[in-house]
CSV table of C-alpha atoms and ligand atoms in Angstrom, one decimal:
chain,number,residue,atom,x,y,z
A,1,MET,CA,0.0,0.0,0.0
A,2,VAL,CA,1.4,3.3,-1.1
A,3,LYS,CA,0.5,6.7,0.5
A,4,ARG,CA,0.9,9.3,-2.2
A,5,LYS,CA,1.7,12.9,-1.5
A,6,LEU,CA,-1.2,14.9,-2.8
A,7,ARG,CA,-1.6,18.6,-3.0
A,8,ASP,CA,-4.8,20.5,-2.3
A,9,PRO,CA,-7.5,20.0,-3.7
A,10,LEU,CA,-6.6,16.4,-4.3
A,11,GLU,CA,-7.2,13.9,-1.5
A,12,ASP,CA,-6.8,10.1,-0.9
A,13,ARG,CA,-9.9,8.7,0.7
A,14,LYS,CA,-9.5,5.0,1.1
A,15,GLY,CA,-7.6,4.6,-2.1
A,16,THR,CA,-10.0,6.8,-4.2
A,17,LEU,CA,-9.0,10.1,-5.5
A,18,TYR,CA,-11.2,13.0,-4.3
A,19,PHE,CA,-11.0,16.4,-6.0
A,20,ASP,CA,-12.2,19.3,-3.9
A,21,GLY,CA,-14.1,16.9,-1.7
A,22,VAL,CA,-15.8,15.0,-4.5
A,23,SER,CA,-15.1,11.4,-5.6
A,24,THR,CA,-13.5,11.2,-9.0
A,25,THR,CA,-15.0,7.8,-9.6
A,26,GLU,CA,-18.5,9.0,-8.9
A,27,LEU,CA,-17.8,12.0,-11.2
A,28,ALA,CA,-16.8,9.6,-14.0
A,29,LYS,CA,-19.8,7.5,-13.4
A,30,THR,CA,-22.2,10.5,-13.5
A,31,TYR,CA,-20.7,12.5,-16.4
A,32,ASP,CA,-18.7,9.9,-18.3
A,33,THR,CA,-15.2,10.5,-19.6
A,34,PRO,CA,-13.2,12.3,-20.8
A,35,LEU,CA,-14.2,14.9,-18.3
A,36,TYR,CA,-12.5,18.1,-17.1
A,37,VAL,CA,-13.2,18.9,-13.5
A,38,LEU,CA,-12.5,22.4,-12.1
A,39,SER,CA,-12.4,23.6,-8.5
A,40,GLU,CA,-13.9,27.0,-7.8
A,41,LYS,CA,-12.3,27.1,-4.4
A,42,ARG,CA,-8.8,26.4,-5.9
A,43,ILE,CA,-9.2,29.2,-8.3
A,44,GLN,CA,-10.2,31.6,-5.6
A,45,ASP,CA,-7.3,30.5,-3.4
A,46,ASN,CA,-4.8,30.9,-6.2
A,47,TYR,CA,-6.0,34.4,-7.0
A,48,ASN,CA,-6.1,35.5,-3.3
A,49,ARG,CA,-2.7,34.0,-2.5
A,50,LEU,CA,-1.1,35.9,-5.5
A,51,TYR,CA,-2.9,39.1,-4.8
A,52,SER,CA,-2.0,39.2,-1.1
A,53,ALA,CA,1.7,38.4,-1.9
A,54,LEU,CA,1.9,41.3,-4.5
A,55,VAL,CA,-0.1,43.9,-2.6
A,56,ASN,CA,2.0,43.2,0.5
A,57,ASN,CA,4.9,45.1,-1.2
A,58,TYR,CA,3.1,47.6,-3.4
A,59,LYS,CA,-0.4,49.0,-3.1
A,60,TYR,CA,-1.2,49.7,-6.7
A,61,VAL,CA,-1.5,46.2,-8.2
A,62,ARG,CA,-3.9,44.7,-10.7
A,63,ILE,CA,-4.1,41.0,-11.7
A,64,TYR,CA,-5.2,40.6,-15.4
A,65,TYR,CA,-6.1,37.0,-15.8
A,66,ALA,CA,-4.9,35.8,-19.1
A,67,ALA,CA,-8.2,34.3,-20.4
A,68,LYS,CA,-6.5,32.1,-23.0
A,69,ALA,CA,-5.7,29.6,-20.3
A,70,ASN,CA,-9.4,28.7,-19.7
A,71,THR,CA,-12.2,30.8,-21.2
A,72,ASN,CA,-15.1,29.0,-19.6
A,73,LEU,CA,-17.6,31.7,-18.7
A,74,ASN,CA,-17.8,30.3,-15.2
A,75,VAL,CA,-14.1,30.6,-14.7
A,76,LEU,CA,-14.2,34.2,-15.9
A,77,GLY,CA,-17.1,34.8,-13.5
A,78,ILE,CA,-15.2,33.4,-10.5
A,79,LEU,CA,-12.2,35.6,-11.2
A,80,HIS,CA,-14.5,38.6,-11.9
A,81,SER,CA,-16.0,38.1,-8.4
A,82,GLN,CA,-12.5,38.0,-6.8
A,83,GLY,CA,-11.8,41.4,-8.4
A,84,ALA,CA,-9.7,40.2,-11.3
A,85,TYR,CA,-9.2,42.1,-14.6
A,86,LEU,CA,-8.8,40.3,-17.9
A,87,ASP,CA,-6.1,40.1,-20.5
A,88,THR,CA,-7.5,39.1,-23.9
A,89,VAL,CA,-6.0,38.2,-27.3
A,90,SER,CA,-8.9,38.0,-29.7
A,91,PRO,CA,-12.3,39.4,-30.6
A,92,GLY,CA,-13.7,36.0,-29.2
A,93,GLU,CA,-12.1,36.5,-25.8
A,94,VAL,CA,-13.2,40.2,-25.7
A,95,PHE,CA,-16.8,39.0,-26.6
A,96,LEU,CA,-16.7,36.4,-23.8
A,97,ALA,CA,-15.3,38.9,-21.3
A,98,LEU,CA,-18.0,41.4,-22.1
A,99,SER,CA,-20.7,38.7,-22.0
A,100,ARG,CA,-19.5,37.7,-18.5
A,101,GLY,CA,-19.8,41.3,-17.2
A,102,PHE,CA,-16.3,42.6,-17.5
A,103,THR,CA,-16.6,46.3,-18.2
A,104,PRO,CA,-14.3,47.6,-21.0
A,105,ASP,CA,-12.1,49.4,-18.3
A,106,ARG,CA,-11.4,45.9,-16.9
A,107,ILE,CA,-10.2,44.4,-20.2
A,108,LEU,CA,-6.8,44.7,-21.9
A,109,PHE,CA,-6.2,43.5,-25.4
A,110,THR,CA,-2.7,42.0,-26.1
A,111,GLY,CA,-3.0,40.6,-29.6
A,112,THR,CA,-0.5,40.0,-32.3
A,113,ASN,CA,-0.9,40.4,-36.1
A,114,VAL,CA,-4.3,42.2,-35.5
A,115,ARG,CA,-6.6,43.0,-38.3
A,116,ASN,CA,-8.1,46.5,-38.8
A,117,ASP,CA,-11.7,45.4,-38.2
A,118,GLU,CA,-10.6,43.9,-34.9
A,119,LEU,CA,-8.8,47.2,-33.9
A,120,LYS,CA,-12.0,49.1,-34.7
A,121,MET,CA,-14.0,46.8,-32.6
A,122,PHE,CA,-11.7,47.3,-29.6
A,123,ALA,CA,-11.4,51.0,-30.1
A,124,ASP,CA,-15.2,51.4,-30.4
A,125,ALA,CA,-15.6,49.4,-27.2
A,126,ASN,CA,-12.9,51.6,-25.4
A,127,ILE,CA,-10.7,48.6,-24.6
A,128,THR,CA,-7.1,49.4,-23.8
A,129,ILE,CA,-4.7,47.9,-26.4
A,130,ASN,CA,-1.1,46.7,-26.0
A,131,VAL,CA,0.1,47.3,-29.5
A,132,ASP,CA,2.5,44.6,-30.8
A,133,SER,CA,4.1,46.5,-33.8
A,134,GLN,CA,4.5,49.9,-35.2
A,135,SER,CA,2.3,48.8,-38.1
A,136,GLU,CA,-0.6,48.0,-35.7
A,137,LEU,CA,-0.1,51.4,-33.9
A,138,GLU,CA,-0.2,53.3,-37.2
A,139,ARG,CA,-3.2,51.5,-38.4
A,140,LEU,CA,-5.0,52.0,-35.1
A,141,LEU,CA,-4.3,55.7,-35.1
A,142,LYS,CA,-5.9,56.0,-38.6
A,143,ILE,CA,-9.0,54.1,-37.3
A,144,SER,CA,-9.4,56.1,-34.1
A,145,VAL,CA,-7.1,57.9,-31.6
A,146,PRO,CA,-7.7,56.1,-28.3
A,147,GLN,CA,-7.4,57.9,-25.0
A,148,ILE,CA,-4.9,55.4,-23.7
A,149,ILE,CA,-2.3,53.3,-25.4
A,150,SER,CA,0.3,50.8,-24.3
A,151,VAL,CA,3.2,49.4,-26.2
A,152,ARG,CA,4.4,45.8,-25.9
A,153,VAL,CA,8.2,45.8,-25.5
A,154,ASN,CA,10.5,43.0,-26.4
A,155,PRO,CA,13.0,43.3,-23.6
A,156,ASP,CA,15.4,40.8,-25.2
A,157,ILE,CA,15.2,38.3,-22.3
A,158,ILE,CA,14.6,34.7,-23.1
A,159,ALA,CA,12.4,32.6,-20.8
A,160,GLY,CA,9.8,29.9,-21.1
A,161,HIS,CA,9.2,26.1,-20.6
A,162,HIS,CA,9.5,25.4,-24.4
A,163,SER,CA,10.7,27.2,-27.4
A,164,HIS,CA,7.1,27.7,-28.5
A,165,CYS,CA,6.4,29.5,-25.2
A,166,VAL,CA,9.3,31.9,-25.4
A,167,THR,CA,7.7,35.3,-26.2
A,168,ALA,CA,10.7,37.6,-26.2
A,169,GLY,CA,14.3,37.7,-27.5
A,170,PRO,CA,15.6,38.1,-31.0
A,171,GLU,CA,13.7,35.1,-32.5
A,172,SER,CA,10.3,36.2,-31.2
A,173,LYS,CA,7.5,37.7,-33.3
A,174,PHE,CA,6.3,39.7,-30.3
A,175,GLY,CA,6.8,43.2,-29.2
A,176,LEU,CA,8.7,46.3,-30.3
A,177,TRP,CA,12.4,46.8,-29.7
A,178,GLU,CA,13.8,49.6,-27.6
A,179,GLU,CA,14.4,52.2,-30.3
A,180,GLU,CA,11.1,51.4,-32.0
A,181,VAL,CA,9.4,51.8,-28.6
A,182,ILE,CA,10.6,55.3,-28.2
A,183,GLN,CA,9.4,56.2,-31.7
A,184,ALA,CA,6.0,54.5,-31.1
A,185,TYR,CA,5.3,56.6,-28.0
A,186,ALA,CA,6.4,59.8,-29.9
A,187,ILE,CA,4.0,58.9,-32.7
A,188,ALA,CA,1.2,58.3,-30.3
A,189,GLN,CA,1.9,61.5,-28.5
A,190,ARG,CA,1.9,63.5,-31.7
A,191,ALA,CA,-1.5,61.9,-32.5
A,192,ARG,CA,-2.8,63.3,-29.2
A,193,VAL,CA,-3.1,60.1,-27.2
A,194,GLU,CA,-3.2,61.3,-23.6
A,195,ARG,CA,-2.6,58.4,-21.4
A,196,PHE,CA,0.0,55.6,-21.5
A,197,GLY,CA,1.0,52.2,-20.3
A,198,ILE,CA,3.8,49.9,-21.2
A,199,HIS,CA,3.9,46.1,-21.5
A,200,MET,CA,6.0,43.0,-21.7
A,201,HIS,CA,5.5,39.2,-21.5
A,202,ILE,CA,8.6,37.2,-21.6
A,203,GLY,CA,7.4,33.7,-21.7
A,204,SER,CA,5.4,31.0,-19.9
A,205,GLY,CA,6.0,28.3,-17.2
A,206,ILE,CA,8.8,30.3,-15.5
A,207,LEU,CA,9.6,29.0,-12.0
A,208,GLU,CA,12.5,31.4,-11.2
A,209,PRO,CA,11.6,34.9,-9.8
A,210,GLU,CA,15.2,35.9,-10.7
A,211,ILE,CA,14.4,36.1,-14.5
A,212,TYR,CA,11.6,38.6,-13.8
A,213,ALA,CA,14.0,40.8,-11.8
A,214,ILE,CA,16.3,41.0,-14.9
A,215,ALA,CA,13.4,41.6,-17.3
A,216,VAL,CA,11.6,44.2,-15.1
A,217,GLU,CA,14.8,46.1,-14.7
A,218,LYS,CA,15.2,46.2,-18.5
A,219,LEU,CA,11.5,47.3,-18.9
A,220,LEU,CA,11.9,50.0,-16.3
A,221,ASN,CA,15.0,51.4,-18.0
A,222,ILE,CA,13.1,51.6,-21.3
A,223,ALA,CA,10.2,53.3,-19.5
A,224,LYS,CA,12.6,55.8,-18.0
A,225,ARG,CA,14.0,56.6,-21.4
A,226,VAL,CA,10.5,57.1,-22.9
A,227,HIS,CA,9.5,59.3,-19.9
A,228,LYS,CA,12.6,61.5,-20.4
A,229,GLU,CA,12.9,61.5,-24.2
A,230,VAL,CA,9.2,61.7,-25.1
A,231,GLY,CA,8.0,63.4,-22.0
A,232,ILE,CA,5.1,61.1,-21.0
A,233,ASP,CA,4.0,59.4,-17.8
A,234,PHE,CA,2.9,55.9,-17.4
A,235,GLU,CA,-0.4,55.0,-15.7
A,236,PHE,CA,0.5,51.3,-15.7
A,237,ILE,CA,3.5,49.1,-16.2
A,238,ASP,CA,2.5,45.6,-17.2
A,239,ILE,CA,5.1,42.9,-16.5
A,240,GLY,CA,3.1,40.1,-18.2
A,241,GLY,CA,2.3,36.5,-16.9
A,242,GLY,CA,4.2,33.3,-17.1
A,243,PHE,CA,4.3,32.3,-13.4
A,244,GLY,CA,4.9,28.6,-13.5
A,245,VAL,CA,3.3,25.8,-11.6
A,246,PRO,CA,5.0,22.5,-10.7
A,247,TYR,CA,4.3,19.8,-13.3
A,248,GLN,CA,7.2,17.4,-12.7
A,249,PRO,CA,7.5,15.7,-9.4
A,250,GLU,CA,10.9,17.5,-8.7
A,251,ASP,CA,9.5,21.0,-9.7
A,252,ARG,CA,9.3,23.6,-6.8
A,253,ASP,CA,6.3,25.9,-6.4
A,254,PHE,CA,6.6,29.4,-7.9
A,255,ASP,CA,8.0,31.2,-4.9
A,256,LEU,CA,5.5,34.0,-4.5
A,257,GLN,CA,7.1,35.5,-1.4
A,258,GLU,CA,10.5,35.7,-3.2
A,259,PHE,CA,8.9,37.2,-6.2
A,260,SER,CA,7.1,39.8,-4.2
A,261,SER,CA,10.1,40.7,-2.1
A,262,ARG,CA,12.6,40.8,-5.0
A,263,VAL,CA,10.5,41.9,-8.1
A,264,VAL,CA,7.7,43.9,-6.6
A,265,SER,CA,10.2,45.7,-4.3
A,266,LEU,CA,12.4,46.4,-7.2
A,267,PHE,CA,9.5,47.8,-9.2
A,268,LYS,CA,8.5,50.0,-6.3
A,269,ASN,CA,12.1,51.4,-5.7
A,270,LYS,CA,13.0,51.8,-9.4
A,271,THR,CA,9.8,53.6,-10.4
A,272,LYS,CA,10.5,56.0,-7.5
A,273,ASP,CA,14.2,56.5,-8.4
A,274,TYR,CA,13.4,57.0,-12.1
A,275,GLY,CA,10.7,59.6,-11.3
A,276,LEU,CA,8.0,57.4,-12.8
A,277,GLY,CA,5.4,58.2,-10.1
A,278,LYS,CA,3.3,55.5,-8.8
A,279,PRO,CA,2.1,53.6,-11.8
A,280,PHE,CA,-0.1,50.5,-11.4
A,281,LEU,CA,1.8,47.3,-11.6
A,282,PHE,CA,-0.1,44.9,-13.8
A,283,VAL,CA,0.5,41.1,-14.0
A,284,GLU,CA,-1.1,38.8,-16.4
A,285,PRO,CA,-1.1,35.2,-15.1
A,286,GLY,CA,-3.0,32.5,-16.8
A,287,ARG,CA,-1.7,29.1,-15.8
A,288,TYR,CA,-1.0,30.1,-12.2
A,289,LEU,CA,-4.6,30.8,-11.5
A,290,VAL,CA,-6.2,27.8,-13.1
A,291,ALA,CA,-3.7,24.9,-13.9
A,292,ASP,CA,-3.9,23.1,-10.6
A,293,ALA,CA,-7.6,24.0,-10.3
A,294,GLY,CA,-8.4,21.4,-13.0
A,295,ILE,CA,-7.9,17.7,-13.6
A,296,LEU,CA,-8.8,15.6,-16.7
A,297,LEU,CA,-10.5,12.2,-16.0
A,298,THR,CA,-10.1,9.5,-18.6
A,299,THR,CA,-11.0,5.9,-18.7
A,300,VAL,CA,-8.6,3.0,-19.7
A,301,ASN,CA,-10.2,1.0,-22.5
A,302,THR,CA,-7.2,-0.9,-23.8
A,303,THR,CA,-4.0,-2.5,-22.5
A,304,LYS,CA,-1.5,-3.6,-25.1
A,305,THR,CA,2.1,-4.9,-25.1
A,306,THR,CA,4.3,-4.7,-28.2
A,307,PRO,CA,7.8,-5.9,-28.6
A,308,ASN,CA,9.2,-2.6,-27.3
A,309,ARG,CA,6.5,-1.0,-25.3
A,310,LYS,CA,3.5,-1.3,-23.0
A,311,PHE,CA,0.6,0.9,-23.9
A,312,VAL,CA,-2.4,2.0,-21.8
A,313,GLY,CA,-5.1,3.1,-24.1
A,314,VAL,CA,-7.5,5.9,-22.8
A,315,ASP,CA,-10.4,7.9,-24.1
A,316,ALA,CA,-8.6,11.3,-24.0
A,317,GLY,CA,-5.9,12.2,-26.5
A,318,PHE,CA,-4.3,15.2,-27.9
A,319,ASN,CA,-7.7,16.4,-29.0
A,320,THR,CA,-8.4,16.8,-25.3
A,321,LEU,CA,-5.0,17.8,-23.9
A,322,ILE,CA,-2.5,18.8,-26.5
A,323,ARG,CA,0.4,19.9,-24.2
A,324,PRO,CA,2.2,16.6,-24.1
A,325,ALA,CA,2.1,16.2,-27.8
A,326,MET,CA,2.8,19.8,-28.6
A,327,TYR,CA,5.5,20.7,-26.1
A,328,GLY,CA,6.5,17.4,-24.6
A,329,SER,CA,4.9,18.6,-21.4
A,330,TYR,CA,4.8,16.3,-18.4
A,331,HIS,CA,1.4,16.1,-16.6
A,332,PRO,CA,1.3,13.9,-13.5
A,333,ILE,CA,-1.1,11.0,-13.8
A,334,LEU,CA,-2.8,9.1,-11.0
A,335,VAL,CA,-4.8,5.9,-11.0
A,336,ALA,CA,-7.8,7.5,-9.5
A,337,ASN,CA,-9.7,4.4,-8.4
A,338,ARG,CA,-6.6,2.6,-6.9
A,339,LEU,CA,-4.5,5.4,-5.5
A,340,ASN,CA,-2.5,3.3,-3.2
A,341,ALA,CA,-1.4,0.6,-5.6
A,342,ALA,CA,2.4,0.6,-6.0
A,343,ASP,CA,4.1,1.8,-9.2
A,344,SER,CA,5.5,-1.2,-11.0
A,345,GLU,CA,5.2,-0.8,-14.8
A,346,THR,CA,6.5,1.7,-17.3
A,347,TYR,CA,3.8,2.7,-19.8
A,348,ASP,CA,3.1,5.0,-22.7
A,349,VAL,CA,-0.4,6.5,-22.1
A,350,ALA,CA,-2.0,6.8,-25.5
A,351,GLY,CA,-5.2,8.4,-26.7
A,352,PRO,CA,-7.7,7.5,-29.3
A,353,ILE,CA,-6.3,9.8,-32.1
A,354,CYS,CA,-4.9,8.0,-35.1
A,355,GLU,CA,-1.4,9.4,-34.9
A,356,SER,CA,1.6,7.9,-33.2
A,357,GLY,CA,2.3,11.2,-31.4
A,358,ASP,CA,-1.0,10.9,-29.6
A,359,LEU,CA,0.5,10.3,-26.1
A,360,LEU,CA,-0.5,11.9,-22.8
A,361,ALA,CA,2.7,10.4,-21.2
A,362,LYS,CA,5.7,8.4,-22.3
A,363,ASP,CA,7.7,6.0,-20.3
A,364,ARG,CA,5.6,6.7,-17.2
A,365,LEU,CA,6.0,4.5,-14.1
A,366,LEU,CA,2.5,3.6,-13.0
A,367,PRO,CA,0.8,0.7,-11.0
A,368,GLU,CA,-0.2,-2.2,-13.2
A,369,ILE,CA,-3.2,-1.0,-15.1
A,370,ALA,CA,-6.4,-2.8,-16.1
A,371,GLU,CA,-9.1,-2.0,-18.5
A,372,GLY,CA,-11.8,0.1,-16.8
A,373,ASP,CA,-9.3,1.9,-14.5
A,374,LEU,CA,-9.8,5.6,-14.2
A,375,LEU,CA,-6.8,7.9,-14.7
A,376,ALA,CA,-6.6,11.5,-13.4
A,377,VAL,CA,-4.3,13.8,-15.4
A,378,LEU,CA,-3.3,16.7,-13.2
A,379,ASN,CA,-2.8,20.3,-13.9
A,380,ALA,CA,-5.3,20.3,-16.7
A,381,GLY,CA,-7.1,23.4,-15.7
A,382,ALA,CA,-4.9,25.6,-18.0
A,383,TYR,CA,-4.5,25.2,-21.7
A,384,GLY,CA,-6.6,22.0,-21.6
A,385,TYR,CA,-10.1,22.7,-22.9
A,386,SER,CA,-8.9,26.0,-24.4
A,387,MET,CA,-6.6,24.2,-26.7
A,388,SER,CA,-8.8,21.2,-27.4
A,389,SER,CA,-10.1,20.3,-30.8
A,390,GLN,CA,-12.5,18.1,-32.8
A,391,TYR,CA,-9.7,16.4,-34.6
A,392,ASN,CA,-10.6,12.9,-35.8
A,393,SER,CA,-14.2,14.2,-35.5
A,394,ARG,CA,-14.3,13.6,-31.8
A,395,PRO,CA,-16.7,15.9,-30.0
A,396,ARG,CA,-15.2,18.0,-27.2
A,397,ALA,CA,-15.5,16.8,-23.6
A,398,THR,CA,-17.7,17.9,-20.7
A,399,GLU,CA,-16.5,20.4,-18.1
A,400,VAL,CA,-17.7,20.2,-14.6
A,401,LEU,CA,-17.1,22.7,-11.7
A,402,ILE,CA,-17.0,21.8,-8.0
A,403,ARG,CA,-18.8,24.6,-6.3
A,404,GLY,CA,-19.6,24.5,-2.6
A,405,GLY,CA,-18.7,20.8,-2.5
A,406,LYS,CA,-21.1,19.9,-5.3
A,407,PRO,CA,-20.4,19.2,-9.0
A,408,VAL,CA,-22.2,21.3,-11.6
A,409,ILE,CA,-22.0,21.1,-15.3
A,410,ILE,CA,-20.4,24.2,-16.8
A,411,ARG,CA,-20.1,22.9,-20.4
A,412,GLU,CA,-22.1,20.1,-22.0
A,413,ARG,CA,-20.3,17.4,-23.9
A,414,GLU,CA,-20.4,18.1,-27.6
A,415,GLN,CA,-22.6,15.7,-29.6
A,416,LEU,CA,-22.1,14.0,-32.9
A,417,LYS,CA,-24.5,16.6,-34.4
A,418,ASP,CA,-22.1,19.3,-33.4
A,419,LEU,CA,-19.6,18.0,-35.9
A,420,VAL,CA,-21.7,19.2,-38.8
A,421,THR,CA,-22.3,22.7,-37.4
A,422,ASN,CA,-21.5,25.3,-40.1
A,423,GLN,CA,-20.9,22.6,-42.7
A,424,LYS,CA,-22.9,23.2,-45.9
A,425,LEU,CA,-24.0,20.3,-48.1
A,426,GLN,CA,-23.6,21.1,-51.8
A,427,GLY,CA,-25.3,18.8,-54.2
A,428,GLU,CA,-26.6,15.3,-53.9
A,429,VAL,CA,-24.6,12.2,-53.1
B,501,LIG,N1,0.2,37.5,-21.2
B,501,LIG,C1,0.5,37.3,-22.5
B,501,LIG,C2,0.6,38.5,-23.4
B,501,LIG,C3,0.6,36.0,-23.0
B,501,LIG,O1,0.9,35.9,-24.3
B,501,LIG,C4,0.4,35.0,-22.2
B,501,LIG,C5,0.6,33.6,-22.7
B,501,LIG,C6,0.1,35.2,-20.9
B,501,LIG,C7,0.0,36.5,-20.4
B,501,LIG,C8,-0.2,34.1,-19.9
B,501,LIG,O2,0.9,33.2,-19.7
B,501,LIG,P1,0.7,32.1,-18.5
B,501,LIG,O3,0.8,32.9,-17.2
B,501,LIG,O4,-0.5,31.3,-18.6
B,501,LIG,O5,2.0,31.3,-18.7
B,501,LIG,N2,-0.2,27.0,-24.5
B,501,LIG,C9,1.0,27.2,-23.7
B,501,LIG,C10,1.1,28.5,-23.1
B,501,LIG,C11,1.1,29.6,-24.2
B,501,LIG,C12,1.0,30.9,-23.5
B,501,LIG,C13,1.0,32.0,-24.5
B,501,LIG,N3,0.9,33.3,-23.9
B,501,LIG,C14,1.1,26.1,-22.7
B,501,LIG,O6,0.2,25.2,-22.7
B,501,LIG,O7,2.0,26.0,-21.9
């Protein structure tokens, strides 16, 4: 019998995995699998822990939840009630934010390669835009001169859990480089924009506060130059998201206290030294708020041994959780119905998609697995559903939220009929 070390909101009750007080085997029975399960309480706890740590060192802090991590309207609603603001990247995310009651002054738009009609939509709705190129800025100013504008800076710092998630440095498509940044603010000022912010986002899945200290220092130096050379003040300085969560067993937690005492204090001291006043400090976490507030339940239907490998075949694949296939990401997997069985076999956990790369885990040490076992894939609350697809014509899975100790459906499972939505039949067969 093994006793596994589980983190909140996971619990071992007599060998069965409970999530936020609810039995995962009961959830699978009631709602079928694949099934995403989210915990309202964990999202709230994550938000409050982060907010308290930041505000402890600097009063003027705002958390902009990066909606792309999980755009379920209920998740947006939970964070809205906590006092969160929202960072969006598409007309769709802006639409969802407005539908959930975020007023335009609580929404930022940080897109890339943005179309003119999209810029018009955001300008008409009075949403603050972080422009990602001089081209975007000039096109925006022709459409309408906003009251406030912010420029996304590429601070030339490289960070992120995978090359796809590095969003700064010389190879990145994002942001403007220092000299261009100065010009951009000068252009905006000439066009009579009156209020300003400045933005960066260096990457995702960062566990070391140190890298933020370096990047923030760089950003503040650029802000100082803009302040001096262009003669403008900043209402906000946005240092982006990217705070990591532990995925691998050996990963540490993101050290919030260290982040706050090093990075937030640095921000406070330097803005003062540089005469930048008391701008709001914006952060844009996605994963930190929702990753460990969600699990993916999937049922084993097949076990198979080939000359080289042992496969566990499950009903969730890269259509449901693409991170392992796309970035080689590690997600912990537990046998939810037999938590205390000892690890003894090395398996590849494979989904139902007809591609060899459809693996949720490779060479994973697990207990011996039987058909009908229920697996829980952890840290699936961020970039799980939001990156899912209907590939291989598989309808997307159900999402359930645990609220006040009870499960409630927050998104119905798609049906076969949903596969033909928007298709147009031309001619007879
Ligand atoms: N702000 C901006 C401008 C961003 O581009 C992103 C993420 C975030 C905030 C939030 O990053 P987070 O705190 O969640 O790391 N699909 C990848 C992550 C891509 C994130 C892209 N931008 C993954 O599953 O790891």
